[in-house]
Amino acid sequence: MRYYSLNRQAPDVSFQEAVVKGLAPDRGLYFPKEIKPLPASFFENIENLDNATIAYEAIKQFVGNEIPEQDLKEIVAEVLSFDFPVNQVEDNISVLELYHGPTMAFKDVGARFMARCLGYFNKDKATKEHVTVLVATSGDTGGAVASGFLGVEGVDVVILYPSGKVSDIQEKQLTTLGQNIVALEVDGTFDDCQTMVKTAFLDDDYKDKRSLTSANSINIARWLPQMFYFFFAYKALKSKNKKLVFSVPSGNYGNICAGMMAQKLGLPVHHFVTGTNANNIVPNYLETGNYDAKPSVQTISNAMDVGAPSNFVRIQELHDNDISKLRKNLSGYSYSDEETTAALHQLYDSVNYIADPHGAIGYLALKAYLQNETDVHGVFLETAHPIKFLPVMPKSIADNIPMPPQIEAILHKQKKSIEISNYEQLKNYLLS
Ligand SMILES: *Cc1c(COP(=O)(O)O)cnc(C)c1O
């Protein structure tokens, strides 16, 4: 499969090049040149297929012959070695839980897939050409990337996180792994971390010394596997014979955009809903037609504190850059922290479900959309386990969250990080 840059000022590349580069040289995001729908028989039979088979069928055209069938099947099976349960919480609402992976964040799947692809492309190189994955995190991405890449040969991972601004559990997930994972603790905000990473990608001084790539959802190998979730939910809910609506709490819009790719492959999706926190760029665009990216504001759903959603250009491409087409397929709503907290209480009190702040926004947005729709079934995506957001969960709920074993296991491990406060220090580290 060939990929083109959405800025259209760079040559087409293979899957491998797109994964290794991350971003095109013209700073555009890569996008597949062709999207072929899956055969009708696939959807007719989907209830008889296991997750790995469904995922392989969905992803294979995007990889092409660059990873042989058997290897790709193994990669996909390893990536998906945990559950993706769908639970009904109200008559017309189910929740798709995407947090049963090793770091309890939905980003586990994309990070694990990307890591294994890079590992595969590296494995035959006589002189292992090291790739450095550089990533800034506000909390959730870093842990998933660190765990996904742990022990992958030929890949070093450098994670920047804002000191004192991630939860204790998230910090442990970033700083206790060792091996090929290094955590840089930045005296600053998430935006400072992100700026340093962007500066590094534009800095020519690393040429010939380090090959830097990103593990954010701009990378196609992080982004595309997120399609799988939507197929799994369809399989689980098919027997309801209802039109499906997906509500996705969104920040960089990679997850929901992957759902739209699944729809392009023929998955019957009636409509998408996006829920955001105060960073309401997309809902605002859908309402007014004006796209105003702006500096992010801090909220309790901090994995979605994004003021310039990077994948939105892919969503526009999927809708022929036509806002009227987009409005037919996507509705958007935004919520304050107070409304988010109220939704956490509502879910807990009325249906005894413990959501996290991101999932709660997905739930609110779905409820808003369903007010004018009957005869559909709504699914909101739960993107992280609530234990990871303990400091912002209402105490009465937080006290009742059981400690999952994969979190318990890291709590007593020793934190290891390198403190930095400016770009020069990052550069010195990367060139050392
Ligand atoms: C990253 C993240 C999101 C947002 O996903 P995007 O693909 O960036 O829109 C939502 N919830 C949680 C918990 C996340 O970590």
PDB file of N, CA and C in Angstrom, residues 124-162:
ATOM      1  N   ASP A 124      15.807  -7.809  10.376  1.00  0.00           N
ATOM      2  CA  ASP A 124      16.780  -8.386   9.442  1.00  0.00           C
ATOM      3  C   ASP A 124      17.977  -7.486   9.180  1.00  0.00           C
ATOM      4  N   LYS A 125      17.945  -6.293   9.720  1.00  0.00           N
ATOM      5  CA  LYS A 125      19.040  -5.366   9.438  1.00  0.00           C
ATOM      6  C   LYS A 125      20.330  -5.871  10.052  1.00  0.00           C
ATOM      7  N   ALA A 126      21.370  -6.011   9.236  1.00  0.00           N
ATOM      8  CA  ALA A 126      22.648  -6.538   9.717  1.00  0.00           C
ATOM      9  C   ALA A 126      23.209  -5.617  10.799  1.00  0.00           C
ATOM     10  N   THR A 127      23.368  -4.353  10.455  1.00  0.00           N
ATOM     11  CA  THR A 127      23.766  -3.396  11.484  1.00  0.00           C
ATOM     12  C   THR A 127      22.482  -2.726  11.943  1.00  0.00           C
ATOM     13  N   LYS A 128      22.066  -3.077  13.104  1.00  0.00           N
ATOM     14  CA  LYS A 128      20.769  -2.572  13.557  1.00  0.00           C
ATOM     15  C   LYS A 128      20.811  -1.042  13.629  1.00  0.00           C
ATOM     16  N   GLU A 129      19.962  -0.469  12.763  1.00  0.00           N
ATOM     17  CA  GLU A 129      19.884   0.983  12.732  1.00  0.00           C
ATOM     18  C   GLU A 129      18.867   1.390  13.796  1.00  0.00           C
ATOM     19  N   HIS A 130      19.349   1.996  14.858  1.00  0.00           N
ATOM     20  CA  HIS A 130      18.434   2.312  15.953  1.00  0.00           C
ATOM     21  C   HIS A 130      17.449   3.405  15.583  1.00  0.00           C
ATOM     22  N   VAL A 131      16.202   3.183  15.916  1.00  0.00           N
ATOM     23  CA  VAL A 131      15.190   4.220  15.778  1.00  0.00           C
ATOM     24  C   VAL A 131      14.895   4.731  17.185  1.00  0.00           C
ATOM     25  N   THR A 132      14.804   6.040  17.334  1.00  0.00           N
ATOM     26  CA  THR A 132      14.411   6.593  18.627  1.00  0.00           C
ATOM     27  C   THR A 132      12.987   7.121  18.530  1.00  0.00           C
ATOM     28  N   VAL A 133      12.130   6.568  19.344  1.00  0.00           N
ATOM     29  CA  VAL A 133      10.757   7.043  19.405  1.00  0.00           C
ATOM     30  C   VAL A 133      10.700   8.124  20.482  1.00  0.00           C
ATOM     31  N   LEU A 134      10.320   9.317  20.054  1.00  0.00           N
ATOM     32  CA  LEU A 134      10.282  10.454  20.969  1.00  0.00           C
ATOM     33  C   LEU A 134       8.813  10.822  21.173  1.00  0.00           C
ATOM     34  N   VAL A 135       8.396  10.889  22.421  1.00  0.00           N
ATOM     35  CA  VAL A 135       6.970  11.147  22.642  1.00  0.00           C
ATOM     36  C   VAL A 135       6.759  12.036  23.865  1.00  0.00           C
ATOM     37  N   ALA A 136       5.858  12.998  23.697  1.00  0.00           N
ATOM     38  CA  ALA A 136       5.457  13.850  24.820  1.00  0.00           C
ATOM     39  C   ALA A 136       4.124  13.322  25.339  1.00  0.00           C
ATOM     40  N   THR A 137       3.954  13.300  26.643  1.00  0.00           N
ATOM     41  CA  THR A 137       2.696  12.779  27.178  1.00  0.00           C
ATOM     42  C   THR A 137       2.133  13.680  28.269  1.00  0.00           C
ATOM     43  N   SER A 138       0.785  13.773  28.271  1.00  0.00           N
ATOM     44  CA  SER A 138       0.122  14.439  29.387  1.00  0.00           C
ATOM     45  C   SER A 138      -0.271  13.397  30.411  1.00  0.00           C
ATOM     46  N   GLY A 139       0.078  12.145  30.152  1.00  0.00           N
ATOM     47  CA  GLY A 139      -0.209  11.105  31.133  1.00  0.00           C
ATOM     48  C   GLY A 139      -0.447   9.744  30.520  1.00  0.00           C
ATOM     49  N   ASP A 140      -1.415   9.675  29.602  1.00  0.00           N
ATOM     50  CA  ASP A 140      -1.885   8.375  29.161  1.00  0.00           C
ATOM     51  C   ASP A 140      -1.096   7.762  28.013  1.00  0.00           C
ATOM     52  N   THR A 141      -0.695   8.587  27.053  1.00  0.00           N
ATOM     53  CA  THR A 141       0.020   8.066  25.891  1.00  0.00           C
ATOM     54  C   THR A 141       1.333   7.420  26.297  1.00  0.00           C
ATOM     55  N   GLY A 142       2.071   8.095  27.167  1.00  0.00           N
ATOM     56  CA  GLY A 142       3.424   7.661  27.505  1.00  0.00           C
ATOM     57  C   GLY A 142       3.478   6.249  28.047  1.00  0.00           C
ATOM     58  N   GLY A 143       2.567   5.930  28.953  1.00  0.00           N
ATOM     59  CA  GLY A 143       2.571   4.600  29.551  1.00  0.00           C
ATOM     60  C   GLY A 143       2.314   3.526  28.511  1.00  0.00           C
ATOM     61  N   ALA A 144       1.360   3.777  27.621  1.00  0.00           N
ATOM     62  CA  ALA A 144       1.025   2.789  26.593  1.00  0.00           C
ATOM     63  C   ALA A 144       2.201   2.594  25.640  1.00  0.00           C
ATOM     64  N   VAL A 145       2.836   3.701  25.263  1.00  0.00           N
ATOM     65  CA  VAL A 145       3.973   3.609  24.351  1.00  0.00           C
ATOM     66  C   VAL A 145       5.145   2.889  25.033  1.00  0.00           C
ATOM     67  N   ALA A 146       5.406   3.267  26.283  1.00  0.00           N
ATOM     68  CA  ALA A 146       6.515   2.643  27.006  1.00  0.00           C
ATOM     69  C   ALA A 146       6.310   1.140  27.103  1.00  0.00           C
ATOM     70  N   SER A 147       5.125   0.729  27.506  1.00  0.00           N
ATOM     71  CA  SER A 147       4.856  -0.692  27.665  1.00  0.00           C
ATOM     72  C   SER A 147       4.852  -1.412  26.312  1.00  0.00           C
ATOM     73  N   GLY A 148       4.272  -0.771  25.291  1.00  0.00           N
ATOM     74  CA  GLY A 148       4.201  -1.395  23.970  1.00  0.00           C
ATOM     75  C   GLY A 148       5.575  -1.640  23.367  1.00  0.00           C
ATOM     76  N   PHE A 149       6.530  -0.753  23.644  1.00  0.00           N
ATOM     77  CA  PHE A 149       7.854  -0.827  23.017  1.00  0.00           C
ATOM     78  C   PHE A 149       8.892  -1.501  23.901  1.00  0.00           C
ATOM     79  N   LEU A 150       8.486  -1.876  25.111  1.00  0.00           N
ATOM     80  CA  LEU A 150       9.460  -2.440  26.043  1.00  0.00           C
ATOM     81  C   LEU A 150      10.144  -3.674  25.442  1.00  0.00           C
ATOM     82  N   GLY A 151      11.452  -3.626  25.379  1.00  0.00           N
ATOM     83  CA  GLY A 151      12.208  -4.785  24.920  1.00  0.00           C
ATOM     84  C   GLY A 151      12.249  -4.972  23.407  1.00  0.00           C
ATOM     85  N   VAL A 152      11.661  -4.053  22.619  1.00  0.00           N
ATOM     86  CA  VAL A 152      11.718  -4.194  21.163  1.00  0.00           C
ATOM     87  C   VAL A 152      13.122  -3.821  20.685  1.00  0.00           C
ATOM     88  N   GLU A 153      13.760  -4.741  19.994  1.00  0.00           N
ATOM     89  CA  GLU A 153      15.146  -4.531  19.589  1.00  0.00           C
ATOM     90  C   GLU A 153      15.281  -3.436  18.547  1.00  0.00           C
ATOM     91  N   GLY A 154      16.312  -2.628  18.685  1.00  0.00           N
ATOM     92  CA  GLY A 154      16.584  -1.595  17.699  1.00  0.00           C
ATOM     93  C   GLY A 154      15.748  -0.340  17.907  1.00  0.00           C
ATOM     94  N   VAL A 155      14.937  -0.313  18.957  1.00  0.00           N
ATOM     95  CA  VAL A 155      14.101   0.859  19.204  1.00  0.00           C
ATOM     96  C   VAL A 155      14.367   1.395  20.615  1.00  0.00           C
ATOM     97  N   ASP A 156      14.741   2.668  20.698  1.00  0.00           N
ATOM     98  CA  ASP A 156      14.852   3.337  21.995  1.00  0.00           C
ATOM     99  C   ASP A 156      13.635   4.248  22.146  1.00  0.00           C
ATOM    100  N   VAL A 157      13.117   4.322  23.341  1.00  0.00           N
ATOM    101  CA  VAL A 157      11.959   5.186  23.577  1.00  0.00           C
ATOM    102  C   VAL A 157      12.334   6.261  24.584  1.00  0.00           C
ATOM    103  N   VAL A 158      12.079   7.515  24.221  1.00  0.00           N
ATOM    104  CA  VAL A 158      12.331   8.628  25.126  1.00  0.00           C
ATOM    105  C   VAL A 158      11.000   9.357  25.344  1.00  0.00           C
ATOM    106  N   ILE A 159      10.572   9.384  26.597  1.00  0.00           N
ATOM    107  CA  ILE A 159       9.271   9.969  26.931  1.00  0.00           C
ATOM    108  C   ILE A 159       9.456  11.248  27.735  1.00  0.00           C
ATOM    109  N   LEU A 160       8.815  12.313  27.307  1.00  0.00           N
ATOM    110  CA  LEU A 160       8.851  13.559  28.070  1.00  0.00           C
ATOM    111  C   LEU A 160       7.513  13.740  28.778  1.00  0.00           C
ATOM    112  N   TYR A 161       7.567  13.993  30.078  1.00  0.00           N
ATOM    113  CA  TYR A 161       6.304  14.256  30.784  1.00  0.00           C
ATOM    114  C   TYR A 161       6.477  15.423  31.740  1.00  0.00           C
ATOM    115  N   PRO A 162       5.377  16.168  31.965  1.00  0.00           N
ATOM    116  CA  PRO A 162       5.469  17.360  32.824  1.00  0.00           C
ATOM    117  C   PRO A 162       5.533  16.949  34.299  1.00  0.00           C
TER     118      PRO A 162
END
